[in-house]
Amino acid sequence: MKVLVLNSGSSSIKYQLFRTADWEAIAFGLVARIGEPKGELKLNWREQDGPLQSRQDALPIPTHEAGIDHIVAGLRTSGALAGFSELAAIGHRVVHGGEHFQRPTIVDDRVVEAIREVVPLAPLHNPGHLSGIEVARRLFPTVPSVAVFDTAFHQSMPPTAYRYAIPEHLYTQHRVRRYGFHGTSHLYVAKRAAAFLGKELAGCNLITLHLGNGASATAIRAGRSLDTSMGLTPLEGLVMGTRCGDIDPALHFFLSTNLGLDTAALDDLFNRRSGLLGICGVNDMREIERLAAAGDERAKLAIGITTHRLKKYIGAFYAELGKVDAIVFTGGIGENSAGIRRGACQGLERLGIRLDEAANAARGQSGERCISTTQSEVGVLVIPTNEELEIARQALAAVGR
Ligand code: AMP
């Protein structure tokens, strides 16, 4: 059997097709620029143990329905998918599930309505997901669609971690609280870390650091999310590519009173022009590291603020957990940047965190690995994330196959 994973955005759809026998991704690709005069279609597929093949087309893709039609046509002509009867499930990534969803859920009309209800909490993401879900249900009425929520893993947080210190009615009437995101990635790397340590997930306390263009940290106690750095939206917490993370909320009043910025301008400032980009003018960590190595002071500061914030969260989550089995780095930066990992762990020896400098800095390493010394009480691991694989597995489990 096969599972198709769809990540539908407002103008693009990313997809991967998995074979459940060995969880190999046998095809993957992208439909982009939906609704623009020239759309983009990318398909990569592998025939039985053969090399990876690729195809790319430019053609108008007016709607999500046309996009998913193209994806299915590509999968069928490439031979990756013989027919719909091969599909055990379609897994849909959904960023925000509000408080409705603690686990992956087979989509019916009520689930669609519940996802629609929380659109105000994720206006940039949930509408695109809904388009993908509705089209998939229409095109493949016999294949169950399963919604897998970025927020679901964090629903185990206690109110002490998820409530803000603001008037109660904002929570009871408007559901203003901390939700947390990247849950599928945090759960995936937590499971892999437990296996790496030779333990059950339920027996592990972990601090997982998903550091990509978006970044978040999660404290995991006995395999469940206890606290996480993102909040009502994915803006809170760590320094990100273009997002500021934690700031004094009074900055909003200051900027609106003194600079006349309205809510749209503040949204743009904090979500798209802050973070690494705001500090040093660049949001790609590879480029920032190159600039810093060449002596650029702003690039050095961007790295310094990033690792300072990371250390703050490691310390806070360590205190919440009491005992930590491992710190896990993942995401484009977490998996690849030895400098950020070193900066985040430096000076934490008293907490039992001892980085093996050589293992951390070893070039050409990929895959799951331990980068702490044998004396380190807390393991430090690098675990590549794979959100699509986790979505596929959860979708299959949800349909009971
Ligand atoms: P993601 O959102 O997980 O794809 O991660 C994107 C971020 O990872 C960008 O800031 C990239 O610059 C960063 N990244 C990818 N590869 C490397 C690398 N080899 N060294 C440092 N940063 C990297």
Tab-separated table of C-alpha atoms and ligand atoms in Angstrom:
chain	number	residue	atom	x	y	z
A	1	MET	CA	0.000	0.000	0.000
A	2	LYS	CA	0.973	3.644	-0.361
A	3	VAL	CA	0.312	6.861	1.559
A	4	LEU	CA	0.257	10.263	-0.122
A	5	VAL	CA	1.265	13.230	2.051
A	6	LEU	CA	0.038	16.680	1.019
A	7	ASN	CA	1.218	19.989	2.457
A	8	SER	CA	-1.109	22.506	0.828
A	9	GLY	CA	-0.245	26.161	1.208
A	10	SER	CA	-2.094	29.188	-0.103
A	11	SER	CA	-0.406	28.990	-3.530
A	12	SER	CA	1.601	25.770	-3.471
A	13	ILE	CA	1.244	22.070	-2.688
A	14	LYS	CA	4.194	19.933	-1.602
A	15	TYR	CA	3.691	16.187	-1.826
A	16	GLN	CA	5.388	12.869	-1.107
A	17	LEU	CA	4.264	9.349	-1.891
A	18	PHE	CA	5.438	6.634	0.527
A	19	ARG	CA	5.479	2.860	0.091
A	20	THR	CA	4.350	1.514	3.465
A	21	ALA	CA	6.269	-1.775	3.194
A	22	ASP	CA	9.614	-0.010	3.759
A	23	TRP	CA	8.522	3.651	4.163
A	24	GLU	CA	10.559	4.613	1.103
A	25	ALA	CA	9.541	7.956	-0.469
A	26	ILE	CA	9.021	6.708	-4.033
A	27	ALA	CA	7.913	10.084	-5.416
A	28	PHE	CA	7.896	13.669	-4.235
A	29	GLY	CA	7.551	17.123	-5.641
A	30	LEU	CA	5.818	20.433	-5.695
A	31	VAL	CA	3.095	22.389	-7.435
A	32	ALA	CA	3.794	26.107	-7.068
A	33	ARG	CA	2.406	29.487	-8.102
A	34	ILE	CA	-1.185	28.278	-8.130
A	35	GLY	CA	-3.407	30.997	-9.602
A	36	GLU	CA	-0.547	32.856	-11.324
A	37	PRO	CA	-0.206	33.000	-15.131
A	38	LYS	CA	2.703	30.541	-15.066
A	39	GLY	CA	2.534	27.719	-12.547
A	40	GLU	CA	5.317	25.284	-11.746
A	41	LEU	CA	5.176	21.513	-11.509
A	42	LYS	CA	8.003	19.377	-10.134
A	43	LEU	CA	8.025	15.599	-9.868
A	44	ASN	CA	10.813	13.314	-8.683
A	45	TRP	CA	10.346	9.580	-8.674
A	46	ARG	CA	12.294	6.383	-8.378
A	47	GLU	CA	11.517	3.198	-10.233
A	48	GLN	CA	12.236	-0.046	-8.381
A	49	ASP	CA	15.794	0.504	-7.036
A	50	GLY	CA	16.554	2.711	-10.038
A	51	PRO	CA	18.066	6.205	-10.026
A	52	LEU	CA	16.016	9.258	-9.068
A	53	GLN	CA	14.288	10.761	-12.093
A	54	SER	CA	12.960	14.309	-12.338
A	55	ARG	CA	10.521	16.230	-14.454
A	56	GLN	CA	9.680	19.896	-14.367
A	57	ASP	CA	6.918	21.725	-16.280
A	58	ALA	CA	5.717	25.305	-16.444
A	59	LEU	CA	2.005	25.654	-17.137
A	60	PRO	CA	-0.968	27.530	-15.733
A	61	ILE	CA	-2.385	25.919	-12.567
A	62	PRO	CA	-5.504	27.972	-11.841
A	63	THR	CA	-6.742	26.194	-8.690
A	64	HIS	CA	-5.763	23.688	-5.977
A	65	GLU	CA	-8.017	21.180	-7.760
A	66	ALA	CA	-5.975	21.575	-10.962
A	67	GLY	CA	-2.776	21.262	-8.886
A	68	ILE	CA	-3.815	17.987	-7.279
A	69	ASP	CA	-5.026	16.732	-10.686
A	70	HIS	CA	-1.541	17.387	-12.071
A	71	ILE	CA	0.104	15.656	-9.097
A	72	VAL	CA	-2.037	12.545	-9.568
A	73	ALA	CA	-1.506	12.523	-13.349
A	74	GLY	CA	2.271	12.792	-12.809
A	75	LEU	CA	2.290	9.990	-10.234
A	76	ARG	CA	0.285	7.755	-12.564
A	77	THR	CA	2.262	8.372	-15.768
A	78	SER	CA	5.576	7.919	-13.932
A	79	GLY	CA	4.318	4.566	-12.664
A	80	ALA	CA	4.720	5.594	-8.997
A	81	LEU	CA	0.988	5.093	-8.461
A	82	ALA	CA	-0.946	2.489	-10.428
A	83	GLY	CA	-4.388	3.504	-9.143
A	84	PHE	CA	-6.279	5.013	-6.213
A	85	SER	CA	-6.916	1.564	-4.777
A	86	GLU	CA	-3.199	1.507	-3.854
A	87	LEU	CA	-3.680	4.474	-1.515
A	88	ALA	CA	-4.333	3.483	2.112
A	89	ALA	CA	-4.655	7.124	3.183
A	90	ILE	CA	-3.857	10.706	2.314
A	91	GLY	CA	-2.102	12.541	5.145
A	92	HIS	CA	-2.612	16.309	5.222
A	93	ARG	CA	-0.333	18.606	7.165
A	94	VAL	CA	-2.433	21.106	9.108
A	95	VAL	CA	-0.592	23.831	11.016
A	96	HIS	CA	-3.313	24.749	13.511
A	97	GLY	CA	-5.796	22.420	15.135
A	98	GLY	CA	-6.644	24.731	18.046
A	99	GLU	CA	-7.751	22.799	21.124
A	100	HIS	CA	-9.901	20.403	19.089
A	101	PHE	CA	-7.238	17.919	18.061
A	102	GLN	CA	-4.837	15.942	20.220
A	103	ARG	CA	-4.065	13.364	17.570
A	104	PRO	CA	-4.231	12.716	13.811
A	105	THR	CA	-7.871	12.606	12.782
A	106	ILE	CA	-9.749	11.109	9.833
A	107	VAL	CA	-11.380	14.027	8.049
A	108	ASP	CA	-15.163	14.317	7.919
A	109	ASP	CA	-17.401	17.387	7.625
A	110	ARG	CA	-17.094	18.133	11.362
A	111	VAL	CA	-13.295	18.056	11.186
A	112	VAL	CA	-13.338	20.431	8.202
A	113	GLU	CA	-15.537	22.817	10.205
A	114	ALA	CA	-13.240	22.616	13.238
A	115	ILE	CA	-10.203	23.438	11.061
A	116	ARG	CA	-12.154	26.342	9.563
A	117	GLU	CA	-13.058	27.605	13.051
A	118	VAL	CA	-9.396	28.182	13.889
A	119	VAL	CA	-8.550	30.020	10.638
A	120	PRO	CA	-8.277	33.303	12.632
A	121	LEU	CA	-5.434	31.677	14.600
A	122	ALA	CA	-3.528	30.639	11.431
A	123	PRO	CA	-4.787	32.871	8.611
A	124	LEU	CA	-1.743	32.217	6.418
A	125	HIS	CA	-1.863	28.427	6.698
A	126	ASN	CA	-5.223	26.845	7.474
A	127	PRO	CA	-7.104	28.181	4.383
A	128	GLY	CA	-4.546	26.508	2.068
A	129	HIS	CA	-4.775	23.244	4.034
A	130	LEU	CA	-8.574	23.346	3.763
A	131	SER	CA	-8.384	23.764	-0.020
A	132	GLY	CA	-6.126	20.690	-0.266
A	133	ILE	CA	-8.353	18.635	2.030
A	134	GLU	CA	-11.564	19.546	0.231
A	135	VAL	CA	-10.134	18.775	-3.198
A	136	ALA	CA	-8.647	15.467	-2.032
A	137	ARG	CA	-11.980	14.405	-0.520
A	138	ARG	CA	-13.751	15.293	-3.772
A	139	LEU	CA	-11.224	13.624	-6.092
A	140	PHE	CA	-10.658	10.476	-3.987
A	141	PRO	CA	-13.927	9.822	-2.153
A	142	THR	CA	-12.897	6.264	-1.289
A	143	VAL	CA	-9.489	7.138	0.200
A	144	PRO	CA	-9.536	8.405	3.809
A	145	SER	CA	-7.991	11.836	4.325
A	146	VAL	CA	-6.219	12.223	7.673
A	147	ALA	CA	-5.377	15.616	9.152
A	148	VAL	CA	-2.076	15.672	11.063
A	149	PHE	CA	-1.731	18.824	13.168
A	150	ASP	CA	1.457	20.733	14.045
A	151	THR	CA	-0.234	21.719	17.303
A	152	ALA	CA	-1.418	18.241	18.364
A	153	PHE	CA	1.766	17.068	20.112
A	154	HIS	CA	1.721	20.159	22.350
A	155	GLN	CA	-1.842	19.595	23.581
A	156	SER	CA	-0.304	17.720	26.535
A	157	MET	CA	1.103	21.002	27.930
A	158	PRO	CA	-0.373	21.909	31.321
A	159	PRO	CA	-2.267	25.214	31.742
A	160	THR	CA	0.699	26.600	33.698
A	161	ALA	CA	2.677	26.403	30.440
A	162	TYR	CA	-0.044	27.221	27.916
A	163	ARG	CA	-1.915	30.085	29.603
A	164	TYR	CA	-0.733	33.692	29.285
A	165	ALA	CA	-0.939	35.989	32.307
A	166	ILE	CA	-3.754	38.039	30.772
A	167	PRO	CA	-7.480	38.290	31.672
A	168	GLU	CA	-9.221	34.927	31.759
A	169	HIS	CA	-12.015	35.789	29.325
A	170	LEU	CA	-9.482	36.125	26.511
A	171	TYR	CA	-8.863	32.409	26.944
A	172	THR	CA	-12.395	31.249	27.706
A	173	GLN	CA	-14.088	33.321	24.998
A	174	HIS	CA	-11.366	33.776	22.377
A	175	ARG	CA	-9.075	30.756	22.968
A	176	VAL	CA	-6.045	33.014	23.411
A	177	ARG	CA	-3.379	30.687	24.804
A	178	ARG	CA	-0.061	29.134	23.798
A	179	TYR	CA	-0.456	26.288	21.268
A	180	GLY	CA	3.052	25.522	20.014
A	181	PHE	CA	4.007	24.352	16.517
A	182	HIS	CA	6.451	22.032	14.690
A	183	GLY	CA	4.838	19.279	16.796
A	184	THR	CA	5.189	16.609	14.095
A	185	SER	CA	8.924	17.309	13.838
A	186	HIS	CA	9.480	17.418	17.631
A	187	LEU	CA	7.639	14.105	18.015
A	188	TYR	CA	9.496	12.471	15.117
A	189	VAL	CA	12.969	13.394	16.409
A	190	ALA	CA	11.941	12.505	19.976
A	191	LYS	CA	10.979	8.988	18.842
A	192	ARG	CA	14.223	8.617	16.896
A	193	ALA	CA	16.250	9.974	19.846
A	194	ALA	CA	14.628	7.456	22.205
A	195	ALA	CA	15.503	4.638	19.783
A	196	PHE	CA	19.061	6.017	19.495
A	197	LEU	CA	19.385	5.984	23.297
A	198	GLY	CA	17.923	2.457	23.428
A	199	LYS	CA	14.968	3.606	25.550
A	200	GLU	CA	11.195	3.795	25.318
A	201	LEU	CA	9.957	7.277	24.386
A	202	ALA	CA	7.749	7.238	27.498
A	203	GLY	CA	10.923	6.873	29.569
A	204	CYS	CA	12.723	9.873	28.043
A	205	ASN	CA	13.093	13.506	29.059
A	206	LEU	CA	14.349	15.533	26.114
A	207	ILE	CA	14.918	19.082	24.931
A	208	THR	CA	14.302	19.088	21.181
A	209	LEU	CA	15.523	22.059	19.138
A	210	HIS	CA	13.988	22.403	15.665
A	211	LEU	CA	16.191	25.077	14.078
A	212	GLY	CA	15.297	25.925	10.499
A	213	ASN	CA	13.946	29.067	8.922
A	214	GLY	CA	11.279	28.749	11.608
A	215	ALA	CA	12.657	27.591	14.956
A	216	SER	CA	11.242	26.207	18.177
A	217	ALA	CA	12.365	24.377	21.305
A	218	THR	CA	10.304	21.797	23.194
A	219	ALA	CA	10.649	20.332	26.680
A	220	ILE	CA	9.514	16.701	26.550
A	221	ARG	CA	8.787	14.855	29.801
A	222	ALA	CA	8.178	11.110	29.655
A	223	GLY	CA	7.651	11.392	25.898
A	224	ARG	CA	5.036	14.157	26.075
A	225	SER	CA	5.313	17.875	25.349
A	226	LEU	CA	5.571	19.789	28.630
A	227	ASP	CA	6.409	23.216	27.241
A	228	THR	CA	7.418	24.744	23.936
A	229	SER	CA	8.795	28.072	22.798
A	230	MET	CA	6.136	29.021	20.196
A	231	GLY	CA	2.843	30.411	21.445
A	232	LEU	CA	-0.496	31.551	20.063
A	233	THR	CA	1.271	31.814	16.702
A	234	PRO	CA	4.689	30.671	15.451
A	235	LEU	CA	6.158	34.105	16.268
A	236	GLU	CA	7.028	33.550	19.945
A	237	GLY	CA	10.300	32.097	21.186
A	238	LEU	CA	13.629	31.625	19.449
A	239	VAL	CA	15.291	33.932	16.912
A	240	MET	CA	14.218	32.782	13.413
A	241	GLY	CA	15.088	33.583	9.793
A	242	THR	CA	12.729	36.570	9.559
A	243	ARG	CA	10.726	36.307	12.835
A	244	CYS	CA	11.792	38.107	15.996
A	245	GLY	CA	10.750	35.502	18.581
A	246	ASP	CA	10.402	36.826	22.139
A	247	ILE	CA	10.086	40.591	22.513
A	248	ASP	CA	8.596	42.937	25.085
A	249	PRO	CA	4.897	43.207	24.101
A	250	ALA	CA	5.115	46.929	24.915
A	251	LEU	CA	7.162	47.289	21.729
A	252	HIS	CA	3.831	47.222	19.858
A	253	PHE	CA	2.546	50.285	21.747
A	254	PHE	CA	5.895	52.019	21.421
A	255	LEU	CA	6.034	51.541	17.652
A	256	SER	CA	2.418	52.455	17.053
A	257	THR	CA	2.605	55.569	19.266
A	258	ASN	CA	5.981	56.830	18.134
A	259	LEU	CA	6.294	55.563	14.547
A	260	GLY	CA	2.594	55.354	13.660
A	261	LEU	CA	2.784	51.672	12.638
A	262	ASP	CA	-0.591	49.929	12.266
A	263	THR	CA	-1.263	46.229	12.887
A	264	ALA	CA	-0.459	45.218	9.295
A	265	ALA	CA	2.882	47.036	9.459
A	266	LEU	CA	3.702	45.467	12.843
A	267	ASP	CA	2.805	41.999	11.527
A	268	ASP	CA	5.099	42.535	8.540
A	269	LEU	CA	7.889	43.924	10.737
A	270	PHE	CA	7.917	41.107	13.310
A	271	ASN	CA	7.112	38.177	10.984
A	272	ARG	CA	8.945	39.059	7.775
A	273	ARG	CA	11.616	41.684	8.460
A	274	SER	CA	12.996	40.702	11.867
A	275	GLY	CA	15.000	37.740	13.155
A	276	LEU	CA	18.352	37.080	11.477
A	277	LEU	CA	17.306	39.222	8.503
A	278	GLY	CA	16.525	42.171	10.765
A	279	ILE	CA	19.764	41.925	12.707
A	280	CYS	CA	22.224	41.484	9.836
A	281	GLY	CA	20.331	41.831	6.554
A	282	VAL	CA	20.583	38.111	5.646
A	283	ASN	CA	18.386	35.204	6.741
A	284	ASP	CA	20.377	32.265	5.344
A	285	MET	CA	22.545	30.854	8.142
A	286	ARG	CA	25.181	29.547	5.704
A	287	GLU	CA	25.725	33.060	4.367
A	288	ILE	CA	25.679	34.537	7.889
A	289	GLU	CA	28.387	32.090	8.975
A	290	ARG	CA	30.478	33.009	5.918
A	291	LEU	CA	30.114	36.715	6.693
A	292	ALA	CA	30.919	36.209	10.392
A	293	ALA	CA	34.049	34.216	9.508
A	294	ALA	CA	35.113	37.161	7.323
A	295	GLY	CA	34.745	39.498	10.309
A	296	ASP	CA	31.283	41.012	9.680
A	297	GLU	CA	30.166	42.367	13.088
A	298	ARG	CA	26.420	42.293	12.321
A	299	ALA	CA	26.607	38.648	11.234
A	300	LYS	CA	28.543	37.816	14.444
A	301	LEU	CA	25.852	39.573	16.480
A	302	ALA	CA	23.072	37.655	14.677
A	303	ILE	CA	24.778	34.379	15.630
A	304	GLY	CA	25.377	35.653	19.164
A	305	ILE	CA	21.738	36.629	19.752
A	306	THR	CA	20.577	33.293	18.272
A	307	THR	CA	22.786	31.168	20.544
A	308	HIS	CA	22.103	33.380	23.589
A	309	ARG	CA	18.338	32.833	23.146
A	310	LEU	CA	18.854	29.100	22.585
A	311	LYS	CA	20.850	28.822	25.795
A	312	LYS	CA	18.117	30.658	27.692
A	313	TYR	CA	15.532	28.117	26.523
A	314	ILE	CA	17.806	25.146	27.221
A	315	GLY	CA	18.281	26.458	30.769
A	316	ALA	CA	14.581	27.153	31.304
A	317	PHE	CA	13.468	23.785	29.953
A	318	TYR	CA	16.201	21.981	31.912
A	319	ALA	CA	14.789	23.587	35.073
A	320	GLU	CA	11.245	22.532	34.142
A	321	LEU	CA	12.291	18.949	33.406
A	322	GLY	CA	14.676	18.482	36.346
A	323	LYS	CA	16.466	15.675	34.546
A	324	VAL	CA	17.341	15.587	30.844
A	325	ASP	CA	18.397	12.477	28.910
A	326	ALA	CA	19.348	14.331	25.731
A	327	ILE	CA	19.289	17.587	23.828
A	328	VAL	CA	18.347	16.984	20.201
A	329	PHE	CA	19.274	19.297	17.316
A	330	THR	CA	17.277	19.152	14.075
A	331	GLY	CA	16.166	21.333	11.107
A	332	GLY	CA	18.412	22.886	8.446
A	333	ILE	CA	20.485	24.802	11.015
A	334	GLY	CA	20.320	22.237	13.829
A	335	GLU	CA	21.448	19.432	11.507
A	336	ASN	CA	24.168	21.366	9.700
A	337	SER	CA	25.579	24.209	11.763
A	338	ALA	CA	28.314	23.051	14.143
A	339	GLY	CA	28.837	26.685	15.196
A	340	ILE	CA	25.248	27.203	16.375
A	341	ARG	CA	25.287	23.860	18.226
A	342	ARG	CA	28.588	24.786	19.907
A	343	GLY	CA	27.327	28.257	20.833
A	344	ALA	CA	24.136	26.853	22.344
A	345	CYS	CA	25.942	24.231	24.472
A	346	GLN	CA	29.033	26.232	25.458
A	347	GLY	CA	29.413	26.835	29.197
A	348	LEU	CA	26.749	24.311	30.186
A	349	GLU	CA	29.220	21.734	31.554
A	350	ARG	CA	27.895	22.305	35.095
A	351	LEU	CA	24.526	21.067	33.799
A	352	GLY	CA	26.201	17.845	32.631
A	353	ILE	CA	26.229	18.938	28.972
A	354	ARG	CA	29.621	18.233	27.408
A	355	LEU	CA	29.952	18.617	23.680
A	356	ASP	CA	32.538	16.491	21.868
A	357	GLU	CA	34.114	19.307	19.843
A	358	ALA	CA	35.574	16.967	17.214
A	359	ALA	CA	32.348	15.011	16.715
A	360	ASN	CA	30.359	18.232	16.547
A	361	ALA	CA	32.663	19.825	13.978
A	362	ALA	CA	33.299	16.687	11.863
A	363	ARG	CA	32.679	17.565	8.217
A	364	GLY	CA	30.573	15.556	5.792
A	365	GLN	CA	28.519	13.971	8.560
A	366	SER	CA	24.842	13.383	8.027
A	367	GLY	CA	22.326	11.090	9.631
A	368	GLU	CA	21.653	10.436	13.290
A	369	ARG	CA	24.662	10.936	15.545
A	370	CYS	CA	25.826	11.654	19.075
A	371	ILE	CA	28.020	14.751	19.493
A	372	SER	CA	28.536	14.674	23.271
A	373	THR	CA	31.489	13.114	25.100
A	374	THR	CA	31.194	9.778	26.875
A	375	GLN	CA	31.382	11.694	30.210
A	376	SER	CA	28.420	13.894	29.319
A	377	GLU	CA	25.461	13.159	31.635
A	378	VAL	CA	23.140	14.663	29.043
A	379	GLY	CA	23.461	13.265	25.532
A	380	VAL	CA	23.649	15.763	22.685
A	381	LEU	CA	22.239	14.299	19.474
A	382	VAL	CA	21.778	15.427	15.885
A	383	ILE	CA	18.669	13.801	14.390
A	384	PRO	CA	17.549	14.786	10.857
A	385	THR	CA	13.843	15.508	10.879
A	386	ASN	CA	11.340	13.979	8.464
A	387	GLU	CA	7.918	15.513	9.005
A	388	GLU	CA	6.429	13.977	5.857
A	389	LEU	CA	7.379	10.452	6.942
A	390	GLU	CA	5.867	11.067	10.379
A	391	ILE	CA	2.657	12.383	8.763
A	392	ALA	CA	2.492	9.304	6.505
A	393	ARG	CA	2.972	6.928	9.443
A	394	GLN	CA	0.432	8.747	11.606
A	395	ALA	CA	-2.087	8.797	8.731
A	396	LEU	CA	-1.736	5.051	8.247
A	397	ALA	CA	-2.073	4.428	11.991
A	398	ALA	CA	-5.196	6.645	12.102
A	399	VAL	CA	-6.941	4.530	9.473
A	400	GLY	CA	-5.979	1.409	11.407
A	401	ARG	CA	-3.772	-0.161	8.735
B	1	AMP	P1	14.917	24.556	7.029
B	1	AMP	O1	13.846	25.600	7.229
B	1	AMP	O2	14.850	23.450	8.039
B	1	AMP	O3	15.039	24.070	5.625
B	1	AMP	O4	16.321	25.288	7.348
B	1	AMP	C1	16.740	26.400	6.620
B	1	AMP	C2	17.958	27.016	7.306
B	1	AMP	O5	18.993	26.016	7.433
B	1	AMP	C3	18.561	28.179	6.538
B	1	AMP	O6	18.899	29.223	7.448
B	1	AMP	C4	19.852	27.577	5.987
B	1	AMP	O7	20.829	28.548	5.817
B	1	AMP	C5	20.231	26.620	7.083
B	1	AMP	N1	21.227	25.648	6.615
B	1	AMP	C6	21.077	24.690	5.669
B	1	AMP	N2	22.259	24.057	5.471
B	1	AMP	C7	23.165	24.645	6.299
B	1	AMP	C8	24.572	24.456	6.550
B	1	AMP	N3	25.273	23.518	5.893
B	1	AMP	N4	25.150	25.237	7.486
B	1	AMP	C9	24.462	26.184	8.149
B	1	AMP	N5	23.140	26.415	7.945
B	1	AMP	C10	22.510	25.665	7.035
